[in-house]
PDB file of C-alpha atoms in Angstrom:
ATOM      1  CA  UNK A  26     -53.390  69.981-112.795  1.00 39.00           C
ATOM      2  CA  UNK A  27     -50.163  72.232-112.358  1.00 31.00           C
ATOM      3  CA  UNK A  28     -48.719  70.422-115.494  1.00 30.00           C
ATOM      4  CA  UNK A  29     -51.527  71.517-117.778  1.00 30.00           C
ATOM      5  CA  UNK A  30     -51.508  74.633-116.542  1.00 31.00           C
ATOM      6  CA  UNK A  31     -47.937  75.300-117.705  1.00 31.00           C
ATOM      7  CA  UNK A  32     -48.554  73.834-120.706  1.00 32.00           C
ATOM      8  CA  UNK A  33     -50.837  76.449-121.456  1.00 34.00           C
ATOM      9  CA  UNK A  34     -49.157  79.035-120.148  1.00 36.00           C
ATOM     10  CA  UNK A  35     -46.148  77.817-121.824  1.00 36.00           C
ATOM     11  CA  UNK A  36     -48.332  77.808-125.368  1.00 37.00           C
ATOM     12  CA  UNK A  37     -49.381  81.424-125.045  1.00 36.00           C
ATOM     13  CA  UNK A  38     -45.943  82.223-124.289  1.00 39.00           C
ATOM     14  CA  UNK A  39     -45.088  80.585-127.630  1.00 41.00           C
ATOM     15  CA  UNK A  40     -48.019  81.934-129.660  1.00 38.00           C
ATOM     16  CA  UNK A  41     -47.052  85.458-128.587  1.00 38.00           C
ATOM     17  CA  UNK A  42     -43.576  84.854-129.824  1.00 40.00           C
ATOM     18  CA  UNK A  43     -44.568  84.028-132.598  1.00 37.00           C
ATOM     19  CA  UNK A  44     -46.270  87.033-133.469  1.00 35.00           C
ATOM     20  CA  UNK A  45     -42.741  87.995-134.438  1.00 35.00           C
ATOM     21  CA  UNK A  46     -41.366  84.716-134.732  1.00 35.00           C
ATOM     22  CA  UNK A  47     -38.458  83.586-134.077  1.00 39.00           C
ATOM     23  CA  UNK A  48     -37.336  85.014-130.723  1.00 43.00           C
ATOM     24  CA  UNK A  49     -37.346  81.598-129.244  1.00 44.00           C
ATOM     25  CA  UNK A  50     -34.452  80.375-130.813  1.00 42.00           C
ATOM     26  CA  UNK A  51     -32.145  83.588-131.114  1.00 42.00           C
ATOM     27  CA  UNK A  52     -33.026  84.623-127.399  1.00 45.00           C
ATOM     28  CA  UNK A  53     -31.875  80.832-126.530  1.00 43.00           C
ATOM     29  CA  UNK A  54     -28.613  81.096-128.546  1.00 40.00           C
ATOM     30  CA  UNK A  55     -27.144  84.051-126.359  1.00 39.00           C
ATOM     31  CA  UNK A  56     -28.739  83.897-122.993  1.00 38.00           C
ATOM     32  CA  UNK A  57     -28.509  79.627-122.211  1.00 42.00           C
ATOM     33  CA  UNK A  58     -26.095  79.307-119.015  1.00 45.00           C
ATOM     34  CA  UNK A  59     -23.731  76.865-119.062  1.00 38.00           C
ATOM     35  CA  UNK A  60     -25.197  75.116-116.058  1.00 42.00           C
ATOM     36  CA  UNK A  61     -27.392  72.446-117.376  1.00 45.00           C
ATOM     37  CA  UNK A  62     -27.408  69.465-115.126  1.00 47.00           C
ATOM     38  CA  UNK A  63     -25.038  71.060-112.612  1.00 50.00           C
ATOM     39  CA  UNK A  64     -26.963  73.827-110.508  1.00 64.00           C
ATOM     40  CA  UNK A  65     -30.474  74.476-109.491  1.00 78.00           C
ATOM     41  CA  UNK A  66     -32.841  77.287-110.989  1.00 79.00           C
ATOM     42  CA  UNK A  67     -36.195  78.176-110.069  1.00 84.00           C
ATOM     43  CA  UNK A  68     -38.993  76.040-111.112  1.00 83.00           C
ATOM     44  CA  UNK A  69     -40.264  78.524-113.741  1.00 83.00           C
ATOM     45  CA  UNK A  70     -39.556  82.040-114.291  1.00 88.00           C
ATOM     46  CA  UNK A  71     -41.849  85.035-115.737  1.00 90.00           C
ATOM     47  CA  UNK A  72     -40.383  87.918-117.409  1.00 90.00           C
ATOM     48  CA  UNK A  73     -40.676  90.863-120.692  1.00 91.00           C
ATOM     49  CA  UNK A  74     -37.824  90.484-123.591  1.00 89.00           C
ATOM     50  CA  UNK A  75     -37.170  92.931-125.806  1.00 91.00           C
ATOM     51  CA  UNK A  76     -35.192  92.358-129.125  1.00 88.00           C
ATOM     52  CA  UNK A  77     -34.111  94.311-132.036  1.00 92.00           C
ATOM     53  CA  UNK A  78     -32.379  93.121-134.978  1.00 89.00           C
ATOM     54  CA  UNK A  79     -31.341  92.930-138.819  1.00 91.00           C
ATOM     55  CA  UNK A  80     -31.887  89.928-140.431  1.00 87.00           C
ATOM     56  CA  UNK A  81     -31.012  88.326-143.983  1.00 90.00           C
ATOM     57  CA  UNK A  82     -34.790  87.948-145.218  1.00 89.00           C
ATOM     58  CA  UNK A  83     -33.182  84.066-146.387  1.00 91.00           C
ATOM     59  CA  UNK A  84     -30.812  82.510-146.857  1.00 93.00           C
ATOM     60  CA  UNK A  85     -29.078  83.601-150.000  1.00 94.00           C
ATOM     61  CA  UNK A  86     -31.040  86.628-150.361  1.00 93.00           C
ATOM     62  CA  UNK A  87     -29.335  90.414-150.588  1.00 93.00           C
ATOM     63  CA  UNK A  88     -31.528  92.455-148.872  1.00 91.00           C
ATOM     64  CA  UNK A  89     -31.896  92.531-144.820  1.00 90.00           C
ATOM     65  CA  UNK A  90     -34.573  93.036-143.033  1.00 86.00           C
ATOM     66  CA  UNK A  91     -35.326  95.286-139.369  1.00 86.00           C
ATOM     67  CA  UNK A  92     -37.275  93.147-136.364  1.00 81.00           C
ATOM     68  CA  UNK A  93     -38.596  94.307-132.649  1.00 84.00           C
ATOM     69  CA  UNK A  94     -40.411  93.108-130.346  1.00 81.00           C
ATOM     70  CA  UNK A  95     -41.096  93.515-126.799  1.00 87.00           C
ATOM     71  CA  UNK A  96     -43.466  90.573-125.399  1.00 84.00           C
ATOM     72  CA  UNK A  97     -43.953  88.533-122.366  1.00 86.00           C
ATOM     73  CA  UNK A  98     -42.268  85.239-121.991  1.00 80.00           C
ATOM     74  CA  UNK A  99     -42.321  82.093-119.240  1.00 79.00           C
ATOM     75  CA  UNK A 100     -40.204  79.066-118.657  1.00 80.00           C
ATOM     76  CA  UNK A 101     -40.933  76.315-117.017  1.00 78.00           C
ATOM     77  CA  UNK A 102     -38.448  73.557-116.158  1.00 77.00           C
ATOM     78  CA  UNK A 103     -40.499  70.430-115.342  1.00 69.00           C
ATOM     79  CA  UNK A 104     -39.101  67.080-115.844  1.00 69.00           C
ATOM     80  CA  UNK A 105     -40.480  66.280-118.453  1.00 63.00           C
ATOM     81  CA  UNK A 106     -43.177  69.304-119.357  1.00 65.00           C
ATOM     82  CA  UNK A 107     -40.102  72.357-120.632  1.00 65.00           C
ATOM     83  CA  UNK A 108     -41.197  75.603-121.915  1.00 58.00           C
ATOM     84  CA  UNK A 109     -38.398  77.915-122.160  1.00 59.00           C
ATOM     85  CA  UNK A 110     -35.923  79.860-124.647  1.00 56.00           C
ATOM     86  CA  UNK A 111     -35.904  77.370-127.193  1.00 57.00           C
ATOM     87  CA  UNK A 112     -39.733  76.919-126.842  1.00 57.00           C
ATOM     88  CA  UNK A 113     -42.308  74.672-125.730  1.00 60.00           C
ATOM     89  CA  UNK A 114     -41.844  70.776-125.432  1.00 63.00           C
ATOM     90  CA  UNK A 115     -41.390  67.566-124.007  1.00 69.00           C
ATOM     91  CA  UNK A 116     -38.122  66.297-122.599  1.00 69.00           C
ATOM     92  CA  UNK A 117     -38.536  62.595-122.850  1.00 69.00           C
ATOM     93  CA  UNK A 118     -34.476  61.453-121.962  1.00 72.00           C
ATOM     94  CA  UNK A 119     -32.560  63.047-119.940  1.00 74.00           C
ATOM     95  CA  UNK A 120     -29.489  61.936-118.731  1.00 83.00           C
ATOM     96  CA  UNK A 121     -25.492  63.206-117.667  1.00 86.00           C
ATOM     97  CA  UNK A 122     -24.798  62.633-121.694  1.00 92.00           C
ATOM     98  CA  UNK A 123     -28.028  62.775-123.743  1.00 93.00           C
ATOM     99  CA  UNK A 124     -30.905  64.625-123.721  1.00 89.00           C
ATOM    100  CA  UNK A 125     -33.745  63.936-126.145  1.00 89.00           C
ATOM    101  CA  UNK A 126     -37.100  66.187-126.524  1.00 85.00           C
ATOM    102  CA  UNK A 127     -40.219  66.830-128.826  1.00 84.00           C
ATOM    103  CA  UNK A 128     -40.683  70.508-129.260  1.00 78.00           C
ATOM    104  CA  UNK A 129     -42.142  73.502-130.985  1.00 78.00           C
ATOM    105  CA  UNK A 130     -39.935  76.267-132.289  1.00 77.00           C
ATOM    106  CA  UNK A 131     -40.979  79.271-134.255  1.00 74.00           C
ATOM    107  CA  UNK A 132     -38.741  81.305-137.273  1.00 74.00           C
ATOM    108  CA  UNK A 133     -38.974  84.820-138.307  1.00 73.00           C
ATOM    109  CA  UNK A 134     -40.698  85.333-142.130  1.00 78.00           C
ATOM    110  CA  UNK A 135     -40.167  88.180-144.679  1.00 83.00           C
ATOM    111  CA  UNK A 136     -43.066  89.615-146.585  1.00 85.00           C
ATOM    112  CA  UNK A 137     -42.217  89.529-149.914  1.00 88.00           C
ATOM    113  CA  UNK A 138     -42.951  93.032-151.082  1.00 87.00           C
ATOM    114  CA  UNK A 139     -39.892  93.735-148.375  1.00 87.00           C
ATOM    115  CA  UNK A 140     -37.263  91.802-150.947  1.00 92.00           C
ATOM    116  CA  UNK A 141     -37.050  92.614-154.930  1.00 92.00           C
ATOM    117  CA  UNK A 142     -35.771  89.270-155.692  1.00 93.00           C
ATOM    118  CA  UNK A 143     -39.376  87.708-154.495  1.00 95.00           C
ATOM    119  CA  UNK A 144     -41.837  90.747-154.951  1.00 93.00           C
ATOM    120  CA  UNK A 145     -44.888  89.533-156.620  1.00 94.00           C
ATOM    121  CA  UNK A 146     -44.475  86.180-154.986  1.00 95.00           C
ATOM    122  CA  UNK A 147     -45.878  84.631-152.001  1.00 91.00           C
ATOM    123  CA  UNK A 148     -44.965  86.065-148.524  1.00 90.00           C
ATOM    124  CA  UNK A 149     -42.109  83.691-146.371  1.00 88.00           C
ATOM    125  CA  UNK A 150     -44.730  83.645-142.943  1.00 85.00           C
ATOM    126  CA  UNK A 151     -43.960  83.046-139.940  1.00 82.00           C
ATOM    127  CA  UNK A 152     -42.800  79.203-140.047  1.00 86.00           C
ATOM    128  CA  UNK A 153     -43.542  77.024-136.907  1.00 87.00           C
ATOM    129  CA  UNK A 154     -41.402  73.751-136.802  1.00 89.00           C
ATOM    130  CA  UNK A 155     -42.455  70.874-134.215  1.00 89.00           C
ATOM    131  CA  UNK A 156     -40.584  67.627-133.920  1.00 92.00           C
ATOM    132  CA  UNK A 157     -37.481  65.428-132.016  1.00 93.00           C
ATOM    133  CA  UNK A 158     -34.440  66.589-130.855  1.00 91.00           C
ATOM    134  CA  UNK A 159     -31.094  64.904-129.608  1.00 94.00           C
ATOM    135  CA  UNK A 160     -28.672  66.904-127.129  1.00 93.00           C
ATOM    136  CA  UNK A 161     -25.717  64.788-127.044  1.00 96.00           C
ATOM    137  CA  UNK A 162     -23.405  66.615-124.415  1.00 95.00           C
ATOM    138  CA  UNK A 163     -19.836  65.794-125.013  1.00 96.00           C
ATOM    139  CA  UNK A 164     -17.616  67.163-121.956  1.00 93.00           C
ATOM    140  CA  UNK A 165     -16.808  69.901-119.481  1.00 91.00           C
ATOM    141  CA  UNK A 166     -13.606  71.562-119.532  1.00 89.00           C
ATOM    142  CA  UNK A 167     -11.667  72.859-116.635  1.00 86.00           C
ATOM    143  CA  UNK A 168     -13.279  76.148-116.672  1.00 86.00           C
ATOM    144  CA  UNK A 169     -16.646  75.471-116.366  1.00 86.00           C
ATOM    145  CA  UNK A 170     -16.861  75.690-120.236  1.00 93.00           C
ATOM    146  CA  UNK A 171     -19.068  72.875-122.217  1.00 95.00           C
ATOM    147  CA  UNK A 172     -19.684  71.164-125.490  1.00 97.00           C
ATOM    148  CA  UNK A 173     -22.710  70.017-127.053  1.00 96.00           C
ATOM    149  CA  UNK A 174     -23.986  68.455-130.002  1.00 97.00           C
ATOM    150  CA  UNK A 175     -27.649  69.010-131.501  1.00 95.00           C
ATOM    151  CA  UNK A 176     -29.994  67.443-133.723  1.00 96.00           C
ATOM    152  CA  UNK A 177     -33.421  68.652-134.766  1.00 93.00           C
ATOM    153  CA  UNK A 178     -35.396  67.157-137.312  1.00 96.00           C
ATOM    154  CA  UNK A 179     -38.730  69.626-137.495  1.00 94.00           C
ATOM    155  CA  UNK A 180     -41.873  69.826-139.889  1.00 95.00           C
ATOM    156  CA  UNK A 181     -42.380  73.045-140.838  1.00 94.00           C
ATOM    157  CA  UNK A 182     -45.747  74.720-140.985  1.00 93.00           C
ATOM    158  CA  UNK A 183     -46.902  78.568-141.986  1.00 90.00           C
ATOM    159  CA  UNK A 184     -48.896  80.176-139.166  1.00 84.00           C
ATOM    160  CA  UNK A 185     -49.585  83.090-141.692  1.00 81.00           C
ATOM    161  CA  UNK A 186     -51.204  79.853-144.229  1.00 83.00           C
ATOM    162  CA  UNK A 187     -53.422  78.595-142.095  1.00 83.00           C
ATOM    163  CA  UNK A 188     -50.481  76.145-140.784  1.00 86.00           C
ATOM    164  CA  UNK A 189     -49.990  74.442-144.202  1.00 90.00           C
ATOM    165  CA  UNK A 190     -47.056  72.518-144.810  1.00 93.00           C
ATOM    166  CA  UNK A 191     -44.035  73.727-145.464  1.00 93.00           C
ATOM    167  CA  UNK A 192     -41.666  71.044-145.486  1.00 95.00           C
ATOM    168  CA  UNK A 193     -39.087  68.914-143.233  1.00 96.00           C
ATOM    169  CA  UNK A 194     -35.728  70.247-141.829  1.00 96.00           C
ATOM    170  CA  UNK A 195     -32.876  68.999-140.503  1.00 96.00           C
ATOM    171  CA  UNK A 196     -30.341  71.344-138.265  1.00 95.00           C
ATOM    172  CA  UNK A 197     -27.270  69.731-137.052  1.00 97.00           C
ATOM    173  CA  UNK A 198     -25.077  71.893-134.593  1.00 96.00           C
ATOM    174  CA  UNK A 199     -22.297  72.048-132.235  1.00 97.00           C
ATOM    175  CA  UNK A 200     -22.090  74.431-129.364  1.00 96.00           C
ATOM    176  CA  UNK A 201     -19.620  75.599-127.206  1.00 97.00           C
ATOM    177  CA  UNK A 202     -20.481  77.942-124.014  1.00 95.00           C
ATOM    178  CA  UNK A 203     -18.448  79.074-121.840  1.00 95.00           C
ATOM    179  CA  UNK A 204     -17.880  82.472-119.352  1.00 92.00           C
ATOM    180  CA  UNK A 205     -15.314  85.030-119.449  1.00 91.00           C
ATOM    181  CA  UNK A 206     -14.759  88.174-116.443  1.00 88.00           C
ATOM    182  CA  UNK A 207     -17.047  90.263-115.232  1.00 87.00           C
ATOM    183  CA  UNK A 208     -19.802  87.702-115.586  1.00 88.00           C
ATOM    184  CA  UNK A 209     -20.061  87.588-119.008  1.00 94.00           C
ATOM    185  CA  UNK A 210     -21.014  84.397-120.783  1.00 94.00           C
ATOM    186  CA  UNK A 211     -20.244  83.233-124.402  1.00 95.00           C
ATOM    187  CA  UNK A 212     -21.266  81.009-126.979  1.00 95.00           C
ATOM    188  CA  UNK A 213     -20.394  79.879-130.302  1.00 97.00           C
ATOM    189  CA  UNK A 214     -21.961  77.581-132.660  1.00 96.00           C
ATOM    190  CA  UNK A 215     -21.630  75.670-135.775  1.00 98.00           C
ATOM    191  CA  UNK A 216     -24.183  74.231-138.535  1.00 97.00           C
ATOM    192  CA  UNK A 217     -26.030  73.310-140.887  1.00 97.00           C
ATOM    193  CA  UNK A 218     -30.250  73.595-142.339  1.00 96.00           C
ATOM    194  CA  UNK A 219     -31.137  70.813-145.221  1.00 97.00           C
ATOM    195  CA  UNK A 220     -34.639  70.444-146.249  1.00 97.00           C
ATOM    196  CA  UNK A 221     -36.546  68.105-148.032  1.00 97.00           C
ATOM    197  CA  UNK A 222     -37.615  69.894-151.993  1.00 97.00           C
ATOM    198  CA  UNK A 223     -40.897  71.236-150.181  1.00 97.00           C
ATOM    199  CA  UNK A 224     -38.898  73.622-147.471  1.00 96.00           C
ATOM    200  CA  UNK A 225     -36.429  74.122-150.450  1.00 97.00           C
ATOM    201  CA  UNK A 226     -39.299  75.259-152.528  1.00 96.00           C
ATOM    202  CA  UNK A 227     -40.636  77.369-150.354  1.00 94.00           C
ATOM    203  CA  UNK A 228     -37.629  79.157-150.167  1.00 95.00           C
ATOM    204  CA  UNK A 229     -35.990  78.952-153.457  1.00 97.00           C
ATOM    205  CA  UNK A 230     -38.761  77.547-155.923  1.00 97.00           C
ATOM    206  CA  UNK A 231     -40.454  80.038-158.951  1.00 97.00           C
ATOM    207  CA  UNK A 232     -43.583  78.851-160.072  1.00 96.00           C
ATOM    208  CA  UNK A 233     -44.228  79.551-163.979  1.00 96.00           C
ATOM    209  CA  UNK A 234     -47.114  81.524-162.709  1.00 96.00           C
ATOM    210  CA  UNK A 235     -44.254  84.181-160.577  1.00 96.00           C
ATOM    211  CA  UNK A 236     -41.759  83.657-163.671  1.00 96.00           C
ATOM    212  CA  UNK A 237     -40.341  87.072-165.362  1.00 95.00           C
ATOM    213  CA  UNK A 238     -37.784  87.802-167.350  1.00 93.00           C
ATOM    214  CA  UNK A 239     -35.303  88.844-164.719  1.00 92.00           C
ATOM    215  CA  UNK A 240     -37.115  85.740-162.840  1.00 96.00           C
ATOM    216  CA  UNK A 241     -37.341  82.502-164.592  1.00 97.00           C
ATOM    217  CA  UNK A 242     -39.013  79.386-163.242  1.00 97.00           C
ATOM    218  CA  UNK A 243     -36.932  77.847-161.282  1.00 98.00           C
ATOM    219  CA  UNK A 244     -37.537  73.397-159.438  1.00 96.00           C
ATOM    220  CA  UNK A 245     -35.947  73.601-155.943  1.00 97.00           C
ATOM    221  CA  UNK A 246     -34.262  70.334-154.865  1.00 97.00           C
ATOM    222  CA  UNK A 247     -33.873  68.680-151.431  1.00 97.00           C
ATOM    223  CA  UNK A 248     -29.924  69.177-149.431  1.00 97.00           C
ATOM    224  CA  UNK A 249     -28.505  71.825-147.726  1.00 98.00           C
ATOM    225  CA  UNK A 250     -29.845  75.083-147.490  1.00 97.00           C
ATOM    226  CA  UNK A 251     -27.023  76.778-145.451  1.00 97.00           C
ATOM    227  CA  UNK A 252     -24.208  76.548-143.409  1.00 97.00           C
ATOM    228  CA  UNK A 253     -24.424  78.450-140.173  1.00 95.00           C
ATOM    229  CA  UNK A 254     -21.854  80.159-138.295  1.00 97.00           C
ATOM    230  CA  UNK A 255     -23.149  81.802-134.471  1.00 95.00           C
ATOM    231  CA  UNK A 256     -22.146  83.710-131.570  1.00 95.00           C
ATOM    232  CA  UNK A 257     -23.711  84.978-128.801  1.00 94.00           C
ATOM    233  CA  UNK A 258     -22.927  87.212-125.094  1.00 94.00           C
ATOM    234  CA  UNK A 259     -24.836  88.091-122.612  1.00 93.00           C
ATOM    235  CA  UNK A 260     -24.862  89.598-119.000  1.00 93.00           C
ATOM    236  CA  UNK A 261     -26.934  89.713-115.850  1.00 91.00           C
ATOM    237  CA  UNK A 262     -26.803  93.271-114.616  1.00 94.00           C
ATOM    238  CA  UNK A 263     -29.232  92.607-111.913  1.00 92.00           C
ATOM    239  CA  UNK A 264     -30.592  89.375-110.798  1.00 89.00           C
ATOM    240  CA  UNK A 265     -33.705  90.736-112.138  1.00 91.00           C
ATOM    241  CA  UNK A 266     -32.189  92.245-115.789  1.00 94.00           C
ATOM    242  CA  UNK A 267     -30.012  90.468-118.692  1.00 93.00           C
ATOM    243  CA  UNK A 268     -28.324  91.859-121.613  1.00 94.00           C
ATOM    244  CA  UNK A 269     -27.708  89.281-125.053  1.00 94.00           C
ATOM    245  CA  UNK A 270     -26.432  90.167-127.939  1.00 94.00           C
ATOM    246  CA  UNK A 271     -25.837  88.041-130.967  1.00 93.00           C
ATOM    247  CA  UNK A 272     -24.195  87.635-134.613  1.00 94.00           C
ATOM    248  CA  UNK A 273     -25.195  84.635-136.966  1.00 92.00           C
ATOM    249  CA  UNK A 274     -23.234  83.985-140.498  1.00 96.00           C
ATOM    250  CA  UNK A 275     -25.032  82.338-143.011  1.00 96.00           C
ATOM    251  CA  UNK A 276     -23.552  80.713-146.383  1.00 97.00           C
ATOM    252  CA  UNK A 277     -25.257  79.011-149.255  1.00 97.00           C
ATOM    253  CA  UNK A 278     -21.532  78.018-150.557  1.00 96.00           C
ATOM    254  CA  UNK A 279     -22.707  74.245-151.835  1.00 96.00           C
ATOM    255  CA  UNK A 280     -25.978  74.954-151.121  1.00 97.00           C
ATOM    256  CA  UNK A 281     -28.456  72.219-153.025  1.00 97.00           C
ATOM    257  CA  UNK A 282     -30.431  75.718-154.594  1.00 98.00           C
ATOM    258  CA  UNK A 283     -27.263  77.821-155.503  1.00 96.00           C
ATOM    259  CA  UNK A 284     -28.271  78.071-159.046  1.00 96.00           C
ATOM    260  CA  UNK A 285     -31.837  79.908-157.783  1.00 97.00           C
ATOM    261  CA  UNK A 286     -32.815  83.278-159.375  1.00 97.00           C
ATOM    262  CA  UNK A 287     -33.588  84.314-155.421  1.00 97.00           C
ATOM    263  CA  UNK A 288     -29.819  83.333-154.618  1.00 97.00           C
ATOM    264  CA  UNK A 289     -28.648  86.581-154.927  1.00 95.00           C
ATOM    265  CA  UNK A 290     -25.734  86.530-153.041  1.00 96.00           C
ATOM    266  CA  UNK A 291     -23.412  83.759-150.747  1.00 96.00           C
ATOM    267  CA  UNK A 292     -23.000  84.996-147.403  1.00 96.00           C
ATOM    268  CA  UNK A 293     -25.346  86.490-145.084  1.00 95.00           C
ATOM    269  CA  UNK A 294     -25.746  87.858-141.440  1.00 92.00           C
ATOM    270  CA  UNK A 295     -27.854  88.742-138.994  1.00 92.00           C
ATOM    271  CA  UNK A 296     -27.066  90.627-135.874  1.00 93.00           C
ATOM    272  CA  UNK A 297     -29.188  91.655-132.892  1.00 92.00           C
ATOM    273  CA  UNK A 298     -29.763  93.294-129.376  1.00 94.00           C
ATOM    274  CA  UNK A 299     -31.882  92.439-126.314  1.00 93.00           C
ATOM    275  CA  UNK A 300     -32.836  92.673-123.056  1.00 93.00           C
ATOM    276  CA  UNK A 301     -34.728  90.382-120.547  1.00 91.00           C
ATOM    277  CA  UNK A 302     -36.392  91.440-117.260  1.00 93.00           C
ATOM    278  CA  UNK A 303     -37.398  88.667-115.014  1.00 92.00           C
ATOM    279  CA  UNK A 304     -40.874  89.991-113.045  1.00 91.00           C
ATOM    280  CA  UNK A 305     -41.231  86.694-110.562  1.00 90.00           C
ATOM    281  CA  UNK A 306     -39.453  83.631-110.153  1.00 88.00           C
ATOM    282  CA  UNK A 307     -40.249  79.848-108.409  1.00 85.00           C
ATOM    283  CA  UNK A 308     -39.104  79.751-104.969  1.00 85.00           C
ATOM    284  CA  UNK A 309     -38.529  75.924-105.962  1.00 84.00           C
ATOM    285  CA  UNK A 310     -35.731  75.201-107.179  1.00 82.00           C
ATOM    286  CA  UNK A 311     -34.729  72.134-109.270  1.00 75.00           C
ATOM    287  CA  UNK A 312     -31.874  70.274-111.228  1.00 74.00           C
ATOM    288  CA  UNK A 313     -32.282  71.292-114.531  1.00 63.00           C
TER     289      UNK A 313
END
């Protein structure tokens, strides 16, 4: 009975999230402590985030666009039942090198009348991805610093459509973490996103029907979307409050859709700024 009832705790959590999508993932990339498998943290842990930040609307695209939030978030670190940072799922393997889990993740969207290049055309919604991923963990170093390896293979679905379809991705990265003075921590990452033609197409594709002259129809093809360059800090203040911080570099250099009329440009960034306040935490602890 206590597992079900994180599991729904842990979905609200996510659906909330989503309201302004994907917090999840970015609040993961800066806050994760380079502990996993080596210290013991509360069982689950309840808490308010707030983020701002500036975001490339997509890949490729020339305009940014602003996001906030301030919601309510849980994790939960059962053995197998995990809803945390990166969102909510089942860990299935988990062992001193390899990790391997079924999840649901969530990704920010970008109305369309927000971005010239696709006004007129259909909205980019909030896109919900659920599938396997691998953590292969490939050493410690001296000073408590470690190296990781991830890959995700997601569907993709529109929570703004009604959960259509969206496509299949595939996100290969490799992490580094590590902590500096003053109890700062670190973290820097390295990627790629390829997508089968549908998730290409809803990116880059131009139906006739959205065609104009400055415009023209345009066939997306499956391959890589973007290359992805991260980094991340953040900072317990109190054992109650966290700073993060992060800075993500994307680049459509060799991209499969290059030749897109919404490729307006190569490189890309984001950059944002957030806080987490924990309200209660498990007084059982566990080997996460």
């Amino acid at each position: 009975m206590k597992v079900q009832h994180a599991s729904c705790c842990g979905l609200a959590a996510l659906l909330l999230l989503a309201a302004s999508p994907a917090a999840l993932a970015q609040i993961q990339g800066v806050a994760e402590e380079s502990t996993a498998g080596t210290a013991q943290l509360p069982l689950w842990e309840i808490g308010l985030v707030g983020l701002g930040m500036s975001q490339q609307a997509y890949p490729g695209a020339s305009q940014q666009v602003g996001r906030g939030l301030a919601l309510p978030y849980l994790i939960y670190r059962g053995r197998f039942l995990r809803a945390d940072r990166e969102g909510l799922g089942i860990r299935t393997l988990n062992t001193p090198r390899f990790e391997f889990d079924i999840g649901l993740a969530a990704a920010f969207g970008a109305p369309s009348d927000e971005v010239d290049a696709r006004r007129g055309m259909p909205d980019l919604g909030t896109l919900v991805e659920f599938g396997p991923r691998l953590k292969w963990h490939l050493g410690r170093g001296p000073d408590g610093s470690s190296t990781r390896a991830e890959f995700a293979l997601r569907g993709v679905f529109d929570l703004d459509d009604r959960l259509s379809h969206k496509g299949i991705s595939f996100e290969p990265r490799l992490i580094h973490e590590w902590r500096g003075s003053g109890g700062w921590r670190y973290n820097a990452s390295v990627g790629a996103l390829l997508g089968n033609r549908r998730l290409a197409d809803t990116f880059y594709g131009v139906a006739p029907a959205y065609a104009t002259a400055a415009r023209p129809a345009y066939t997306a093809e499956s391959g890589l979307i973007a290359w992805r360059l991260g980094a991340g800090v953040s900072r317990e203040l109190t054992p109650q409050l966290r700073i993060f911080g992060f800075a993500h570099l994307d680049t459509v250099a060799g991209a499969a859709n290059r030749a897109s009329p919404l490729v307006q440009q190569t490189l890309g960034g984001s950059v944002g700024l957030g806080l987490t306040y924990t309200f209660a935490r498990s007084s059982t602890l566990v080997l996460d």
